[in-house]
Coordinates of C-alpha atoms in Angstrom, one line a residue:
X279 CA -4.9 -27.2 15.3
X280 CA -8.3 -25.5 14.0
X281 CA -8.9 -23.7 16.5
X282 CA -5.4 -22.1 16.3
X283 CA -6.2 -21.3 12.4
X284 CA -9.5 -20.0 13.8
X285 CA -7.6 -17.1 15.9
X286 CA -5.9 -15.5 13.4
X287 CA -6.9 -13.5 9.8
X288 CA -4.6 -13.4 6.7
X289 CA -6.6 -10.1 5.9
X290 CA -9.0 -7.5 6.8
X291 CA -12.4 -6.9 5.1
X292 CA -13.1 -2.7 5.4
X293 CA -16.6 -1.8 4.9
X294 CA -15.7 1.9 4.1
X295 CA -19.0 3.2 2.8
X296 CA -20.2 -0.1 1.5
X297 CA -24.2 0.9 2.5
X298 CA -24.6 3.6 0.3
X299 CA -22.7 3.8 -3.2
X300 CA -23.9 6.9 -4.2
X301 CA -22.2 8.0 -1.0
X302 CA -19.3 6.2 -2.1
X303 CA -19.4 7.4 -6.3
X304 CA -19.0 11.3 -4.5
X305 CA -16.6 10.6 -2.2
X306 CA -14.7 9.1 -4.5
X307 CA -14.9 11.8 -6.9
X308 CA -14.5 14.4 -4.2
X309 CA -11.0 12.5 -3.0
X310 CA -10.0 12.0 -6.6
X311 CA -9.8 15.6 -7.1
X312 CA -8.6 16.9 -3.8
X313 CA -5.7 14.1 -3.7
X314 CA -3.8 16.0 -7.1
X315 CA -4.4 19.2 -4.9
X316 CA -2.8 17.8 -2.0
X317 CA 0.3 16.6 -3.8
X318 CA 1.1 19.9 -6.0
X319 CA 0.0 22.1 -2.7
X320 CA 2.3 20.8 -0.5
X321 CA 4.9 20.0 -3.4
X322 CA 4.9 23.6 -4.6
X323 CA 5.2 24.8 -0.3
X324 CA 8.7 22.1 -0.1
X325 CA 10.1 23.5 -3.0
X326 CA 9.6 26.8 -2.3
X327 CA 11.4 26.8 1.0
X328 CA 14.1 24.7 -0.5
X329 CA 14.9 27.3 -2.9
X330 CA 13.5 30.5 -2.0
X331 CA 16.3 32.6 0.3
X332 CA 13.8 33.7 2.5
X333 CA 12.0 31.2 3.3
X334 CA 14.7 30.0 5.2
X335 CA 13.6 30.3 8.3
X336 CA 12.5 28.5 10.6
X337 CA 9.5 28.8 10.4
X338 CA 8.9 27.6 7.0
X339 CA 11.5 25.0 7.8
X340 CA 9.0 23.3 10.3
X341 CA 6.1 24.0 7.7
X342 CA 8.3 22.3 5.0
X343 CA 8.4 19.1 7.1
X344 CA 4.3 19.3 7.6
X345 CA 4.0 19.1 3.8
X346 CA 6.0 16.1 3.6
X347 CA 4.3 14.7 6.4
X348 CA 0.8 15.5 4.3
X349 CA 2.4 13.9 1.3
X350 CA 3.3 10.8 3.5
X351 CA 0.3 10.4 5.4
X352 CA -2.0 10.8 1.8
X353 CA 0.0 8.6 -0.5
X354 CA -0.1 5.8 2.5
X355 CA -4.2 5.9 2.3
X356 CA -5.8 7.7 -0.9
X357 CA -4.7 5.2 -3.1
X358 CA -6.3 2.6 -1.4
X359 CA -9.4 4.4 -0.6
X360 CA -10.1 5.3 -4.5
X361 CA -9.2 1.6 -5.6
X362 CA -11.8 0.3 -2.4
X363 CA -14.4 2.9 -3.9
X364 CA -14.7 2.4 -7.4
X365 CA -13.2 -1.6 -8.0
X366 CA -15.4 -2.7 -4.1
X367 CA -12.3 -4.6 -3.3
X368 CA -12.1 -3.9 0.1
X369 CA -10.1 -6.3 1.4
X370 CA -6.1 -5.7 2.7
X371 CA -3.4 -8.3 3.8
X372 CA -2.5 -8.7 6.9
X373 CA 1.0 -7.5 6.6
X374 CA -0.8 -3.9 4.2
X375 CA -3.1 -3.2 7.5
X376 CA 0.0 -3.7 9.8
X377 CA 1.9 -1.1 7.5
X378 CA -0.9 1.3 6.6
X379 CA -1.5 1.7 10.4
X380 CA 2.0 2.0 11.1
X381 CA 1.9 4.6 8.6
X382 CA -0.7 6.5 10.0
X383 CA 0.2 6.5 13.4
X384 CA 3.3 7.1 12.8
X385 CA 2.5 10.5 10.7
X386 CA -0.3 11.4 13.2
X387 CA 1.9 11.6 15.8
X388 CA 4.7 13.4 14.2
X389 CA 2.1 16.2 13.4
X390 CA 0.9 16.8 16.6
X391 CA 4.1 17.5 18.1
X392 CA 5.3 19.0 14.9
X393 CA 2.5 21.9 14.9
X394 CA 3.2 22.3 19.6
X395 CA 7.2 23.1 18.2
X396 CA 6.0 25.8 15.4
X397 CA 3.8 27.4 18.6
X398 CA 6.8 27.5 20.6
X399 CA 9.1 28.8 17.0
X400 CA 6.0 31.8 17.0
X401 CA 6.8 32.9 21.3
X402 CA 10.1 32.8 21.1
X403 CA 10.3 34.8 17.6
X404 CA 7.1 37.8 19.2
X405 CA 7.9 37.3 23.0
X406 CA 11.8 37.1 22.8
X407 CA 12.9 38.5 19.2
X408 CA 16.3 38.8 20.3
X409 CA 17.7 35.9 21.7
X410 CA 15.9 34.2 18.7
X411 CA 18.4 33.5 16.3
X412 CA 19.8 31.5 19.0
X413 CA 17.2 30.0 20.4
X414 CA 15.8 29.0 17.1
X415 CA 19.0 28.0 15.3
X416 CA 19.7 25.8 12.5
X417 CA 20.9 23.2 14.4
X418 CA 18.0 23.3 17.0
X419 CA 15.6 23.1 14.1
X420 CA 16.8 19.8 12.9
X421 CA 17.4 18.2 16.3
X422 CA 13.4 19.2 17.4
X423 CA 12.3 17.7 14.0
X424 CA 14.3 14.8 13.7
X425 CA 12.9 14.1 17.2
X426 CA 9.4 14.6 16.7
X427 CA 9.6 11.6 13.5
X428 CA 11.4 10.0 16.0
X429 CA 9.4 9.8 18.7
X430 CA 6.0 9.4 16.4
X431 CA 7.7 6.5 14.5
X432 CA 8.6 4.5 17.8
X433 CA 5.3 5.6 19.3
X434 CA 3.7 3.5 15.7
X435 CA 5.9 0.9 16.3
X436 CA 4.9 -0.2 19.8
X437 CA 0.8 0.6 19.3
X438 CA 1.1 -1.4 16.1
X439 CA 2.9 -4.1 17.2
X440 CA 0.7 -4.6 20.8
X441 CA -2.5 -4.5 18.3
X442 CA -1.0 -6.8 15.6
X443 CA -0.1 -9.2 18.4
X444 CA -4.1 -10.1 19.3
X445 CA -6.2 -12.7 18.4
X446 CA -9.3 -12.3 16.1
X447 CA -10.4 -15.2 16.1
X448 CA -12.3 -15.3 12.6
X449 CA -13.5 -11.7 12.6
X450 CA -11.8 -9.6 10.1
X451 CA -14.5 -7.6 8.7
X452 CA -12.9 -3.6 9.9
X453 CA -16.2 -1.4 10.1
X454 CA -13.5 1.9 8.3
X455 CA -12.0 3.3 5.0
X456 CA -8.3 2.4 6.6
X457 CA -6.9 0.2 8.9
X458 CA -7.5 2.3 11.5
X459 CA -5.8 1.0 15.2
X460 CA -9.2 1.7 17.0
X461 CA -11.3 -0.6 14.9
X462 CA -8.6 -3.1 14.3
X463 CA -8.6 -3.4 18.6
X464 CA -12.8 -4.1 18.3
X465 CA -12.2 -7.4 16.7
X466 CA -10.0 -9.0 19.0
X467 CA -11.0 -11.9 21.0
X468 CA -8.6 -11.2 24.1
X469 CA -8.1 -9.0 26.7
X470 CA -6.9 -5.2 25.3
X471 CA -6.5 -3.0 28.7
X472 CA -2.7 -3.0 27.9
X473 CA -3.9 -1.5 24.3
X474 CA -6.0 1.2 26.3
X475 CA -3.2 1.9 28.4
X476 CA -1.1 2.6 26.2
X477 CA -2.8 4.2 23.8
X478 CA -4.1 6.5 27.1
X479 CA -0.2 6.8 28.1
X480 CA 0.6 7.6 24.0
X481 CA -2.8 10.7 23.9
X482 CA -1.1 12.1 27.1
X483 CA 2.4 12.7 24.9
X484 CA 1.5 13.6 21.7
X485 CA -2.4 15.0 22.0
X486 CA -2.8 16.7 25.1
X487 CA 1.5 17.8 25.6
X488 CA 1.6 19.7 22.6
X489 CA -1.9 21.1 22.9
X490 CA -0.8 22.4 26.3
X491 CA 2.8 23.7 24.1
X492 CA 0.0 25.3 21.7
X493 CA -2.1 26.6 24.4
X494 CA 0.3 28.6 26.5
X495 CA 2.8 29.5 23.9
X496 CA -0.6 31.7 22.5
X497 CA -1.4 32.6 25.9
X498 CA 2.0 34.4 26.3
X499 CA 2.2 35.4 22.4
X500 CA -1.4 37.2 23.3
X501 CA -0.1 38.7 26.2
X502 CA 3.0 40.6 24.6
X503 CA 0.7 41.6 21.6
X504 CA -1.6 43.4 23.9
X505 CA 1.5 45.3 25.0
X506 CA 2.7 46.4 21.5
X507 CA 2.0 49.8 21.0
X508 CA 2.4 49.7 17.5
X509 CA -0.8 49.1 16.2
X510 CA 1.5 47.8 13.1
X511 CA 3.4 45.4 15.6
X512 CA 0.2 44.1 16.6
X513 CA -1.2 43.8 13.1
X514 CA 2.3 41.7 12.1
X515 CA 2.5 39.5 14.7
X516 CA -1.3 38.5 14.3
X517 CA -0.8 37.6 10.5
X518 CA 2.4 35.1 10.9
X519 CA 0.4 33.4 14.0
X520 CA -3.0 33.3 12.0
X521 CA -2.2 30.2 9.5
X522 CA -0.8 28.1 12.1
X523 CA -3.6 28.9 14.5
X524 CA -6.0 27.9 11.6
X525 CA -4.2 24.8 11.5
X526 CA -4.2 23.5 15.0
X527 CA -7.7 23.9 15.1
X528 CA -8.9 22.3 11.8
X529 CA -6.3 19.1 12.8
X530 CA -7.3 19.0 16.6
X531 CA -10.6 19.9 15.8
X532 CA -11.2 16.8 14.0
X533 CA -9.5 14.6 15.9
X534 CA -11.9 15.7 18.7
X535 CA -14.7 15.4 16.7
X536 CA -13.5 11.4 15.5
X537 CA -12.3 9.9 19.1
X538 CA -13.7 12.1 21.8
X539 CA -17.6 11.2 20.7
X540 CA -20.2 10.8 23.6
X541 CA -21.5 7.0 24.2
X542 CA -24.9 8.0 23.4
X543 CA -24.3 7.9 19.7
X544 CA -22.9 4.9 19.9
X545 CA -26.8 4.0 20.1
X546 CA -27.6 5.7 16.9
X547 CA -28.6 3.9 13.6
X548 CA -25.2 1.9 12.5
X549 CA -26.0 2.9 9.0
X550 CA -26.0 6.7 10.1
X551 CA -23.4 6.5 12.4
X552 CA -21.2 4.5 9.6
X553 CA -21.2 7.2 7.1
X554 CA -20.4 10.2 9.3
X555 CA -17.7 8.5 10.3
X556 CA -16.8 7.9 6.6
X557 CA -17.5 12.1 6.1
X558 CA -15.1 12.4 9.5
X559 CA -12.9 10.4 7.7
X560 CA -12.2 11.8 4.7
X561 CA -12.1 15.2 6.1
X562 CA -9.2 14.3 8.2
X563 CA -7.7 11.7 6.2
X564 CA -7.9 14.8 2.7
X565 CA -9.4 17.6 3.7
X566 CA -7.2 19.3 6.6
X567 CA -3.8 18.1 4.5
X568 CA -5.4 19.9 1.3
X569 CA -6.6 23.0 3.0
X570 CA -2.7 23.7 4.9
X571 CA -1.0 24.4 2.2
X572 CA -4.1 26.7 0.9
X573 CA -3.6 28.7 4.5
X574 CA -0.2 28.9 5.0
X575 CA -0.4 30.0 1.1
X576 CA -2.9 32.8 1.4
X577 CA -2.6 34.1 4.9
X578 CA 1.3 34.5 4.2
X579 CA 2.7 37.2 1.3
X580 CA 6.5 35.5 2.0
X581 CA 4.7 32.2 0.9
X582 CA 3.2 34.0 -2.9
X583 CA 5.8 35.8 -2.7
X584 CA 8.6 33.0 -3.3
X585 CA 5.8 30.7 -6.0
X586 CA 5.5 33.7 -8.2
X587 CA 9.2 33.9 -8.1
X588 CA 9.4 30.5 -9.0
X589 CA 7.0 30.3 -11.3
X590 CA 8.1 33.4 -13.6
X591 CA 11.7 31.5 -12.8
X592 CA 9.9 28.2 -14.3
X593 CA 8.4 31.0 -17.2
X594 CA 11.8 32.7 -17.8
X595 CA 13.8 29.0 -18.4
X596 CA 11.3 28.0 -20.8
X597 CA 11.2 30.9 -23.1
X598 CA 15.1 31.0 -23.9
X599 CA 16.5 29.5 -26.2
X600 CA 18.0 25.7 -26.1

């Protein structure tokens, strides 16, 4: 019985930046300031997309899904991170860890697919504009978004189930802010070959394939733009793609920086590695969701006009006598 009890754990301890008390204060302050910006910025995009008829297009439909995803992801990770940073309460229950892992993996997988579909939408709009209303109809867009959410959820269920069924032999200290799947797998005291294989398949389906769709979509878009005779048309086409392309570069750049580091970096001092990974983790989990609405708002006249219209309507309603 003792041997069985040592195999399982009831809770995990998230190290985070426990060795850097000054950095913890800085991280707490930065995240505390950014979190309301994330909630407000993404909520405004969703509300504008619903109530402004000018934004009832496929591009803004997918953008609304992306904003909702960012709100869900940060809601599942930021509050617990803030609590651990300020109160030193670093433990998380086994079930809580599983839920956090599921939500994080599901949101990440879904975002990859959504970004790929947004690139395909831009390709059809620029390269095949006459058939755009037919190809990207409302029904098609809803099906594409639904499949993204469903596929991301199923993928996360599989990965989370395989990870949390492993024995941990009493080793419950996770060197991360969150219950990140690779950090948890390092604690397992059993063969994780099946986990590695399924993760590789998942990465191909949810990281590589959408990235290929994005790459070839923009190659065809670039080819079409360069063949345009009108300089105004070229500028307009570039402007409609620039915001999405910026978000893609930030998102994928952060992911590859997190997971594609060379093995030689593991030889660095543990403290330096912990601080670096903490910074990258914060960038991926907080900075990226904050930048998405800012980028789309600054680089898009329709979004800015819709937001101004909503603000003006709110001001008018407040001035009306009750």
